[in-house]
Coordinates of C-alpha atoms and ligand atoms in Angstrom, one line a residue:
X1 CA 7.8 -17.9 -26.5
X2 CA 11.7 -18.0 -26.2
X3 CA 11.7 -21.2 -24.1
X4 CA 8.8 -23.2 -22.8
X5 CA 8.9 -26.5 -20.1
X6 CA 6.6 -28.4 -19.1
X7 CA 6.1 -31.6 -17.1
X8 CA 9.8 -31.8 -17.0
X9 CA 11.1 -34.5 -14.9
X10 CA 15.0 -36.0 -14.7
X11 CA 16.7 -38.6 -12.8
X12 CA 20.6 -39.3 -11.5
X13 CA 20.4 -42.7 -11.3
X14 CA 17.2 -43.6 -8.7
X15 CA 17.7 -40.0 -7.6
X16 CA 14.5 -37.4 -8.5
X17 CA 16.2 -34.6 -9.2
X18 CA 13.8 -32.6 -11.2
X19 CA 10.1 -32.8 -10.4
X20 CA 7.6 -32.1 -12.4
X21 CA 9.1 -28.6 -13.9
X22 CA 6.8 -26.4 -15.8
X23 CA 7.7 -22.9 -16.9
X24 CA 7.8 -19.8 -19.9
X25 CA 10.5 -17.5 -20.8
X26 CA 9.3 -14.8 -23.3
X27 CA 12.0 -13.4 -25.5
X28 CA 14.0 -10.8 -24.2
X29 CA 13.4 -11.9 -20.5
X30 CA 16.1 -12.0 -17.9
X31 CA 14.8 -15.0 -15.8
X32 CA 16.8 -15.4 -12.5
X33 CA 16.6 -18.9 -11.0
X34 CA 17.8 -18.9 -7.7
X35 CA 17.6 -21.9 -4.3
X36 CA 19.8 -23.4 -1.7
X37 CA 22.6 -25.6 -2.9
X38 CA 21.8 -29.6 -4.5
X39 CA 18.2 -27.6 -5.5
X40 CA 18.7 -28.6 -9.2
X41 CA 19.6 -25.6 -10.7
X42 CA 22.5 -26.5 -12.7
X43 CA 21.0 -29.5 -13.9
X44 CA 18.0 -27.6 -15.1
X45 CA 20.1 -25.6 -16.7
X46 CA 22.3 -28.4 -18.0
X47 CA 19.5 -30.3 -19.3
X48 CA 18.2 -26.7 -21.5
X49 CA 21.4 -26.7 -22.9
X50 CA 20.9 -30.6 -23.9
X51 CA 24.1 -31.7 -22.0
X52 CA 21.8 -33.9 -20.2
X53 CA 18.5 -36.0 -21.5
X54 CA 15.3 -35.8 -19.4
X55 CA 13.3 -39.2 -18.6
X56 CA 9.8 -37.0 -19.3
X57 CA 8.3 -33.8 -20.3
X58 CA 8.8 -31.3 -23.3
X59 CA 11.0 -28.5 -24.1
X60 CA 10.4 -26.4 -26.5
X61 CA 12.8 -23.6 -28.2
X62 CA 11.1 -21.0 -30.1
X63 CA 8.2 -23.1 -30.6
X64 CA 9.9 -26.3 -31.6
X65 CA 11.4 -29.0 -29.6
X66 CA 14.7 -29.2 -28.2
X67 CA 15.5 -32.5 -30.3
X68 CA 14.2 -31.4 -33.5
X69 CA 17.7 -29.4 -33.6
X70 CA 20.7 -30.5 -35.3
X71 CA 23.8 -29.3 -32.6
X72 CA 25.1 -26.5 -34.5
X73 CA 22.0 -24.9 -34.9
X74 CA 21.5 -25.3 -31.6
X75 CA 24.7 -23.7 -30.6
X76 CA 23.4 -20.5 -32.4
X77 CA 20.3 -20.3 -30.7
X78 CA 21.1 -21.2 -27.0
X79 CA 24.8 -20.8 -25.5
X80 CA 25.9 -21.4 -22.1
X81 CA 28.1 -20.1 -19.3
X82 CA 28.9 -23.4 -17.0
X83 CA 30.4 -22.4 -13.2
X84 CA 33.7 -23.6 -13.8
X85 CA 35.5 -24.6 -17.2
X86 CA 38.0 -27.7 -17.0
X87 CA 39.9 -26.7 -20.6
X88 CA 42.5 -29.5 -20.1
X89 CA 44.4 -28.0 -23.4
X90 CA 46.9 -24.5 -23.9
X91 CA 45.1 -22.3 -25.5
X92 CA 45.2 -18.3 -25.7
X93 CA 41.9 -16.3 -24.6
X94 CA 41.6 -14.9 -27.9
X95 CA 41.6 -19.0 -29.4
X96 CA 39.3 -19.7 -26.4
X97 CA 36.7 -16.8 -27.8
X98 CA 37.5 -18.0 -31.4
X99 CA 35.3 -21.2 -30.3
X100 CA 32.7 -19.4 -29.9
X101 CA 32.5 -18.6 -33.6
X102 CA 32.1 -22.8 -34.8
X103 CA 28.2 -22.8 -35.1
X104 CA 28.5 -20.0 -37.3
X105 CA 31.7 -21.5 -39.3
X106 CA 30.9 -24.0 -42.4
X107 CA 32.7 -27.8 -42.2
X108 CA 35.0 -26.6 -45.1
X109 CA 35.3 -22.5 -44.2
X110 CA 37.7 -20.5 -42.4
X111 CA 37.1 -17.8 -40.3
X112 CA 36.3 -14.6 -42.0
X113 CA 37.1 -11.0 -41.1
X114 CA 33.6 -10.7 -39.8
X115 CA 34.9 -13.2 -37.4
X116 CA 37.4 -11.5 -35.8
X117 CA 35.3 -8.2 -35.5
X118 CA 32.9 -10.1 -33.5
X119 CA 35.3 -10.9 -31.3
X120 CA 37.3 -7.7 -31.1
X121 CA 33.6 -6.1 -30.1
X122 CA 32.9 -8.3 -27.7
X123 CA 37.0 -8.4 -25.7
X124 CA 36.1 -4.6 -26.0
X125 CA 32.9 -4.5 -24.2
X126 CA 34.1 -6.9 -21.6
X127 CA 37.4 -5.2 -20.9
X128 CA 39.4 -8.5 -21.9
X129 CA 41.5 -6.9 -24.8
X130 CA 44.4 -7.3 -23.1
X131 CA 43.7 -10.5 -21.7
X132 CA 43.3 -11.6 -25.4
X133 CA 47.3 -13.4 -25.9
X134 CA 47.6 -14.7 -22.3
X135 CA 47.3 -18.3 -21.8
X136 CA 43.7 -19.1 -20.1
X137 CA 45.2 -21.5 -17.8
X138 CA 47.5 -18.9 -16.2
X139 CA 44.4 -16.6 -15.9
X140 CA 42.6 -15.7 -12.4
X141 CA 39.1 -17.3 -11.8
X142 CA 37.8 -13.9 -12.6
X143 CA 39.9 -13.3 -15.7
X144 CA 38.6 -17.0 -17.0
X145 CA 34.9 -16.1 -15.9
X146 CA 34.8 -13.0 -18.5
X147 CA 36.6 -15.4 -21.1
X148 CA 34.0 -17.9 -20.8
X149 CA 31.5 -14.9 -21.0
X150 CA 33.1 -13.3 -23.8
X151 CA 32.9 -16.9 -25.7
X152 CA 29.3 -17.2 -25.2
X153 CA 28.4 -13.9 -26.3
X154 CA 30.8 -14.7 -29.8
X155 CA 28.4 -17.2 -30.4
X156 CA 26.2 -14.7 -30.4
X157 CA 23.1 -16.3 -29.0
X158 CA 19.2 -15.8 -28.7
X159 CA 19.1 -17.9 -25.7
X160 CA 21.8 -17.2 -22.9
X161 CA 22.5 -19.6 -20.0
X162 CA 24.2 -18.4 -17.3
X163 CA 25.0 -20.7 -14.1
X164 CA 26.6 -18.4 -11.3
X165 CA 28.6 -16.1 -13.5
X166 CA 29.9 -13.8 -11.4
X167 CA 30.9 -16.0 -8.2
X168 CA 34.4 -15.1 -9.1
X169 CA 34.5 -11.5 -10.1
X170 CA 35.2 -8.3 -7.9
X171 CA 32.3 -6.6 -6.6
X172 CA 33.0 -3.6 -9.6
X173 CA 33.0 -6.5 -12.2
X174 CA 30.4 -8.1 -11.1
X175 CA 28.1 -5.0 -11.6
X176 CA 29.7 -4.4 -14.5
X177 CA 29.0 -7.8 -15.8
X178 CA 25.2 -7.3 -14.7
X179 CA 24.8 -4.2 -16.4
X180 CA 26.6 -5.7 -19.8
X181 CA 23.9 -8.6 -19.4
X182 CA 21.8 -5.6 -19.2
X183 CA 22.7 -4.2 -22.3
X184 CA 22.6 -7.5 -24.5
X185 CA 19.1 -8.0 -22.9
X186 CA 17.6 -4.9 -24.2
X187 CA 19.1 -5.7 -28.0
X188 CA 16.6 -8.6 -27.7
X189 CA 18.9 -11.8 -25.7
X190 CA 16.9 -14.2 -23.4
X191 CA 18.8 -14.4 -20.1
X192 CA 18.5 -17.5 -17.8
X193 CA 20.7 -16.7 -14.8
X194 CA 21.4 -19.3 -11.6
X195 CA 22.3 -16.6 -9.6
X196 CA 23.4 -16.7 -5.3
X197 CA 23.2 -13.5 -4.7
X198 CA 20.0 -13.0 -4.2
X199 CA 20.1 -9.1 -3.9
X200 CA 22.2 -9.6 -7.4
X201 CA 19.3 -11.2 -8.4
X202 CA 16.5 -8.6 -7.2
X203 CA 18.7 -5.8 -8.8
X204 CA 18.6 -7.8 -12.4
X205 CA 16.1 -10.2 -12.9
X206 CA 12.6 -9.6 -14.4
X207 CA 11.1 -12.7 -12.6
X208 CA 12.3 -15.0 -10.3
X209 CA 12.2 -18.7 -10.1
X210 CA 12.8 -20.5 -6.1
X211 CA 14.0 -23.8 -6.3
X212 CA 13.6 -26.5 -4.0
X213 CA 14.4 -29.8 -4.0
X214 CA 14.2 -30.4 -7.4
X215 CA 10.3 -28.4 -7.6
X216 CA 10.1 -25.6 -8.2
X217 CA 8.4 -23.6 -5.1
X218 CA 7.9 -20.5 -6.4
X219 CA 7.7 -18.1 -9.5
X220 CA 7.3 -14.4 -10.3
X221 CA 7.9 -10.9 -9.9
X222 CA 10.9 -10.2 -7.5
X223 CA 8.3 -9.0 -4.8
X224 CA 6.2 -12.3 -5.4
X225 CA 9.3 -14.7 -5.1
X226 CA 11.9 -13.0 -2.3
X227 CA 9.2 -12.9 0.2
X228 CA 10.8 -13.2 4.1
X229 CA 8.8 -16.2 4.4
X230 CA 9.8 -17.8 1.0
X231 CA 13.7 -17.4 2.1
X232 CA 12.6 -18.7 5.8
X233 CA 11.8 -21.8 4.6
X234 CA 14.0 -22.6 1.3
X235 CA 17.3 -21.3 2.6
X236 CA 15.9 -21.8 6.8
X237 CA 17.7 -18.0 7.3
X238 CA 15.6 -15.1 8.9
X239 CA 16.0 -11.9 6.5
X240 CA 14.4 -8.5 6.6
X241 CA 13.2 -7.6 3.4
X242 CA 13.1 -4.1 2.3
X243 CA 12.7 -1.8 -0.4
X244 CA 15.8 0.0 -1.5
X245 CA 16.2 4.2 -1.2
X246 CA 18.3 4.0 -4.4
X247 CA 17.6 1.3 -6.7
X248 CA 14.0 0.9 -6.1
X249 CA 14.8 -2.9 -6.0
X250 CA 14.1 -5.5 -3.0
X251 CA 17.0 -5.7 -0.3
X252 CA 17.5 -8.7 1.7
X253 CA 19.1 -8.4 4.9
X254 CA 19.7 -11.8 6.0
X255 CA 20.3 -12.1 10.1
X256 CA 20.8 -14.9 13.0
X257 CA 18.4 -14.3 15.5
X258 CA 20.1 -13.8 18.7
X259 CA 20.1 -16.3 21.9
X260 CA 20.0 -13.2 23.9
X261 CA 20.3 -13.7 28.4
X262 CA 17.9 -11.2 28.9
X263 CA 18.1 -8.9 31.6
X264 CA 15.0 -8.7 33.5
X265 CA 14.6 -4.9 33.5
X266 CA 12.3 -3.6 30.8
X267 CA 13.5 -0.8 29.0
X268 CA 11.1 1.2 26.2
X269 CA 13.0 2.9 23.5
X270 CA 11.0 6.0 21.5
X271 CA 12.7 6.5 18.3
X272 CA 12.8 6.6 14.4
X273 CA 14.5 7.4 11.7
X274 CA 17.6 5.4 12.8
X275 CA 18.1 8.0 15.6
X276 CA 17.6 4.8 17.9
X277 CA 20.1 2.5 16.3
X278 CA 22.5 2.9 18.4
X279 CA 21.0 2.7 21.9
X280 CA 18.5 -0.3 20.0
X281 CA 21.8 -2.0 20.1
X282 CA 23.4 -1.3 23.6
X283 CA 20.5 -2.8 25.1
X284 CA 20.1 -6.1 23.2
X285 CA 20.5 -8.0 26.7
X286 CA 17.8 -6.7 28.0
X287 CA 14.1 -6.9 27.9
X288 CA 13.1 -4.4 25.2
X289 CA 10.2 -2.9 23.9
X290 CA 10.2 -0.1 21.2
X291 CA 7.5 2.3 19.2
X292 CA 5.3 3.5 18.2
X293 CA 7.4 3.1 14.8
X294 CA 6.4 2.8 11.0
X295 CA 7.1 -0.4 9.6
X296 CA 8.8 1.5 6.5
X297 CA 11.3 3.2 9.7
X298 CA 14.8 1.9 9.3
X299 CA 15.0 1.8 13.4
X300 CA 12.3 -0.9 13.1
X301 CA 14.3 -2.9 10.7
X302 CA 17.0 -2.6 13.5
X303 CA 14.2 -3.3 15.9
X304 CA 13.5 -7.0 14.4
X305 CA 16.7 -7.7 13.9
X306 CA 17.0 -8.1 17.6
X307 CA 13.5 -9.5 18.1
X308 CA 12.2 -6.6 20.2
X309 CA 8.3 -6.3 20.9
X310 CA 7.4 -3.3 18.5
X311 CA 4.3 -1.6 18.4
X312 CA 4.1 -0.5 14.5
X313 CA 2.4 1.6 12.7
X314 CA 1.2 1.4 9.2
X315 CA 4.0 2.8 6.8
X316 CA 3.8 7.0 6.9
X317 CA 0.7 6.7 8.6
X318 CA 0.3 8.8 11.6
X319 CA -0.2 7.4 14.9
X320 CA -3.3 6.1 15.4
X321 CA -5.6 5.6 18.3
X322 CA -5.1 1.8 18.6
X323 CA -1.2 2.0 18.8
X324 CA -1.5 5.1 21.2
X325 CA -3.6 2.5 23.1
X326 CA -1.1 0.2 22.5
X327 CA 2.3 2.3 24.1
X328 CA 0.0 3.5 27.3
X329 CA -0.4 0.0 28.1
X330 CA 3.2 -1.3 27.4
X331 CA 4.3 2.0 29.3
X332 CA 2.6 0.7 32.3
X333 CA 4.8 -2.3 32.5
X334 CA 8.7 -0.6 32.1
X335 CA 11.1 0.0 34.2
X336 CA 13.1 3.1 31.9
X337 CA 11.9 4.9 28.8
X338 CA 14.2 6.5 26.6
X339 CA 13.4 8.6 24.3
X340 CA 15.6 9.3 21.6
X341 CA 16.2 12.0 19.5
X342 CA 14.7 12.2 16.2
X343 CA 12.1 14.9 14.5
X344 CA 8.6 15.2 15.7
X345 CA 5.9 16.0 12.9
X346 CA 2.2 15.7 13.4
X347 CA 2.3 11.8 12.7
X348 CA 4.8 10.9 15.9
X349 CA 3.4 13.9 18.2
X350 CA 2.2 11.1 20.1
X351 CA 5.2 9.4 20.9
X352 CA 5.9 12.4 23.1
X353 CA 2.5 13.1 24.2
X354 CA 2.6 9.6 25.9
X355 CA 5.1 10.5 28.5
X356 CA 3.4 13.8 29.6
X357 CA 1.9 12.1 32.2
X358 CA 3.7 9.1 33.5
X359 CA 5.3 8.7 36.5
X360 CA 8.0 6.8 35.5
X361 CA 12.1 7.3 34.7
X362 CA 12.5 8.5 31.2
X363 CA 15.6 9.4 30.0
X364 CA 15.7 12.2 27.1
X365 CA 18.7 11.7 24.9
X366 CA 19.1 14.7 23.1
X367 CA 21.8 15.8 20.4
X368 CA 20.1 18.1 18.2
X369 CA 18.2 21.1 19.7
X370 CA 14.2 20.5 19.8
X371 CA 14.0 24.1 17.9
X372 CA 15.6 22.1 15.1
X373 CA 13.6 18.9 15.0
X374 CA 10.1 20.2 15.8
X375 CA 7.6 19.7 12.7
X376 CA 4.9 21.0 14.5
X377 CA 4.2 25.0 14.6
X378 CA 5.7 24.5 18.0
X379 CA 3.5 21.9 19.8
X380 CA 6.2 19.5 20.4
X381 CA 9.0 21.9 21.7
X382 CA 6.2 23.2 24.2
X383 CA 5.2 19.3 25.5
X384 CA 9.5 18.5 25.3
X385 CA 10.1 21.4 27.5
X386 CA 7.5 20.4 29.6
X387 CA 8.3 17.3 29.6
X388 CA 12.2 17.9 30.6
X389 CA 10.8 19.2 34.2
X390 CA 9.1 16.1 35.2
X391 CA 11.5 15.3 38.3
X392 CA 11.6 11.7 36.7
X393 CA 13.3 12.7 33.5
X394 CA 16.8 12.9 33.4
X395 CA 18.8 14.5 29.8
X396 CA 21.5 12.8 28.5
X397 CA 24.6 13.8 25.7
X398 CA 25.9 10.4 25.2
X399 CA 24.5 7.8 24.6
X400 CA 27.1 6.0 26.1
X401 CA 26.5 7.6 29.3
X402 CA 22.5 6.4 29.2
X403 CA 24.0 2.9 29.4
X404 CA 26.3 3.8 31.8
X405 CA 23.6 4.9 33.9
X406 CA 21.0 2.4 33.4
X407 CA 24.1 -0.4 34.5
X408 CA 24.8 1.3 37.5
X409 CA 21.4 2.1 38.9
X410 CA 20.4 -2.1 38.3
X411 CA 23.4 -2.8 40.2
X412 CA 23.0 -0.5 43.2
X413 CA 20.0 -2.5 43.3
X414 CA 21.6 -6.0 43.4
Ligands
ADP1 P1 22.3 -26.8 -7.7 O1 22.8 -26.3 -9.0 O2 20.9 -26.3 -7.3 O3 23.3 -26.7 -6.6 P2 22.5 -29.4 -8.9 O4 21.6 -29.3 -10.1 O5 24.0 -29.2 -9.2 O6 22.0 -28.4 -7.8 O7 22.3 -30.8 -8.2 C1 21.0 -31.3 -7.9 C2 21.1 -32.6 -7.2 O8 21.7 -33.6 -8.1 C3 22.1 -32.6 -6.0 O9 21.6 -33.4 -5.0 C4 23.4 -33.2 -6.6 O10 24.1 -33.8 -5.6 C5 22.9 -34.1 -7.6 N1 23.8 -34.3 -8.7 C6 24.4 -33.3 -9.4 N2 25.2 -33.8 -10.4 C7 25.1 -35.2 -10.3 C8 25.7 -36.3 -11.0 N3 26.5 -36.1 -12.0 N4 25.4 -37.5 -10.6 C9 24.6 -37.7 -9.5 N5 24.0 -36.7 -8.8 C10 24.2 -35.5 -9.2

C-alpha cells in the first residue's frame, strides 16, 4: 500500500478539522479528493505531506510510518503541489525547478549533468522550455502553476500531492496537464488530487473521496461517489448526472431549480431525442407534463431540469403497458398536446398511438418528413397521417409559431 490512514484526527486550535479519517491508496492510483470549500481538504493534504502534525491516528508510507522518515528521504518519496506559492525571493524558473533536485543532492555535492537532464525532460513535457530564464515572479498564475508542477515532478516522486492544480490554467492546459498526470500515473506515480472540478475529476480519477466537514462522507468508484444525491447534500446544488457519449465518464450538469409563475394551462409535450428541447424550454411558465421518455433520452435531462412531471421509461426499453397507462391518464387532464418531431421505432409507437383517439388539441410540429423518421415498416406514417385529419390537430413549421399560437388562444380567452 502506497499510503494508508487511519483513525486520523487534527485540530486548529479547539477547531475539529479532521474527524476520524481512514483510508488506502494503492500504488499507481490517482485518488481524487474532492468537497465544498473549509471541507479539509488541504489540510489533509498538508498534514500527508508532514507540513502539519496530527493530534491522533497513523499514517503510514509504504508500509512505514510517516515519522520514521528523515525529511530528505521524505522529499523523494512524496512531493507536493500547494494552490498558491508565496516565493518571496528572485529566482528564474529554471532555479525554481532546480529545487526540486535537493533530496536527491548530497550536503557536500553539486548538481550533476544527470541533474539538468531531469529537468530539461520534464520543461519539455510540460511546454515550459521557454519559460525556463524568466523570472517566476513576473510569470502568470498559469505559467507559475506548470513551474510548481514541473518542480514537483524534478523531485521525481512515488507519492504526488496535488491541491487544485489546475485552478489557474486555460481549459487546453488544463487537459493537457490531466493527461501528463496521466502519463506519469501509468509509469507507476501515486496521484492524490484536491480537485473542484468535479467533471475534471470524473474524467481522471480512479476513485473518489467526498469531503465534508472534516469526515469524510463518501468513497469509491466515480459512479459510487458523484451520485445526484451525494452533490445534493455536500455542495446543496441540484445536478443531473449522466453518462458521457464520448468519454464514457460521469457528467455533472449542475442547475438552479427554477421559481417558475406557472401558467395554469396544462400543456403535454411528446418528444425525444432532444427534438423537444426547444419547445421544453418555451413553455417553462407553464404547467407541463412530458413522455413517455427513457430516462437515458437527452430531452428528459432537459425535462428535469425544469422540473416537469415525466412519465419515464426504463432506459431503451420500449413502452410499456404501465407507462401507456400512465400518458392516457395524464392525457385526460391537458389542455394542448404537442407532439414533436422525432423518429418513431417500435419502442415509442405508442407515443403516437396515444393520440389516435383523443379528443383533444394537439398540435404536430413537424420538420422532417414522417417517410424519413418512421422505424416502423410503415405503421407509424399510416397512424401520423391519420392522425393529421383529426379536426383537433393543427401542423405547425415553427416552433416559434406553436407558442405564438398557444399565447394567443389563452388570451382570447382572458
Ligand atoms: P478545504 O481545502 O477543503 O477548502 P481547508 O483544509 O483549507 O479546507 O480548511 C479546513 C478548515 O480549517 C476550514 O474551516 C478552515 O477555515 C480551517 N483552517 C484552515 N487553515 C487554518 C489555519 N491555519 N488556522 C485555523 N483554521 C484553519
Amino acid at each position: 500500500m502506497s499510503v494508508e490512514i487511519n483513525k486520523l484526527n487534527f485540530f486548529y486550535g479547539k477547531s475539529h478539522t479532521l474527524k476520524n479519517i481512514s483510508f488506502q491508496v494503492e500504488k499507481g492510483e490517482f485518488i481524487g479528493i474532492v468537497g465544498p470549500n473549509g471541507s479539509g481538504k488541504t489540510t489533509l493534504l498538508k498534514i500527508i505531506d508532514r507540513l502539519l502534525k496530527y493530534e491522533s491516528g497513523i499514517i503510514s508510507i509504504n508500509g512505514r510510518d510517516l515519522y520514521s522518515y528523515s525529511l530528505r528521504e521524505l522529499a523523494r518519496t512524496i512531493s507536493f503541489v500547494p494552490q498558491t506559492s508565496h516565493l518571496t525571493f528572485d529566482f528564474t524558473a529554471y532555479e525554481i525547478a532546480l529545487m526540486g533536485r535537493n533530496p536527491h543532492i548530497g550536503k557536500f555535492e553539486v548538481e550533476t549533468k544527470e541533474d539538468y537532464e531531469i529537468i530539461q525532460k520534464i520543461f519539455e513535457l510540460t511546454n515550459c522550455i521557454e519559460l525556463a530564464n524568466r523570472n517566476f515572479n513576473d510569470l502568470s498564475g498559469g505559467e507559475q502553476q506548470k513551474i510548481i508542477f514541473s518542480r514537483a515532478l524534478v523531485q521525481e516522486p512515488e507519492i504526488l500531492l496535488l491541491d487544485e492544480p489546475t485552478t489557474h490554467l486555460d481549459i487546453y492546459n488544463q487537459i493537457e496537464y490531466m493527461e501528463l498526470l496521466k502519463k506519469f500515473q501509468n509509469d507507476g506515480l501515486t496521484i492524490i488530487m484536491v480537485v473542484h472540478d468535479l467533471n475534471l475529476a470524473a474524467q481522471y480519477c480512479d476513485r473518489l473521496i467526498l469531503m465534508s466537514e472534516g469526515s469524510i462522507y463518501s468513497m469509491g468508484s466515480i459512479e459510487e461517489v458523484l451520485t445526484e444525491d451525494n452533490i445534493k447534500e455536500v455542495f446543496n446544488i441540484d445536478v443531473i448526472t449522466h453518462k458521457s457519449y464520448i468519454t464514457d465518464s460521469i457528467h455533472i450538469v449542475p442547475y438552479l431549480k427554477f421559481i417558475k409563475e406557472t401558467h395554469p394551462v396544462r400543456i403535454h409535450i411528446i418528444c425525444g431525442g432532444g427534438s423537444g428541447a426547444k419547445i421544453l424550454h418555451l413553455f417553462k411558465n407553464f404547467k407541463v407534463s412530458v413522455g413517455v421518455l427513457n430516462a437515458a433520452d437527452s430531452d428528459y435531462e432537459v425535462a428535469k431540469l425544469y422540473d416537469y412531471q415525466i412519465i419515464t421509461e426504463k432506459p431503451f426499453s420500449p413502452i410499456s403497458n404501465e407507462s401507456y397507462e400512465e400518458i392516457l391518464r395524464v392525457l385526460e387532464d391537458v389542455r394542448y398536446i404537442i407532439f414533436c418531431n422525432f423518429p418513431i421505432g417500435i419502442g415509442n409507437l405508442r407515443n403516437l398511438e396515444c393520440l389516435l383517439d383523443l379528443e383533444k388539441e394537439i398540435i404536430i410540429y413537424e420538420e422532417t418528413d414522417i417517410d424519413l423518421r418512421d422505424f416502423t415498416n410503415g405503421k407509424a406514417k399510416k397512424m401520423y397521417e391519420e392522425l393529421k385529419k383529426h379536426p383537433n390537430v393543427r401542423v405547425f413549421n415553427e416552433i416559434n409559431e406553436i407558442f405564438k399560437f398557444i399565447k394567443s388562444e389563452i388570451n382570447k380567452e382572458v
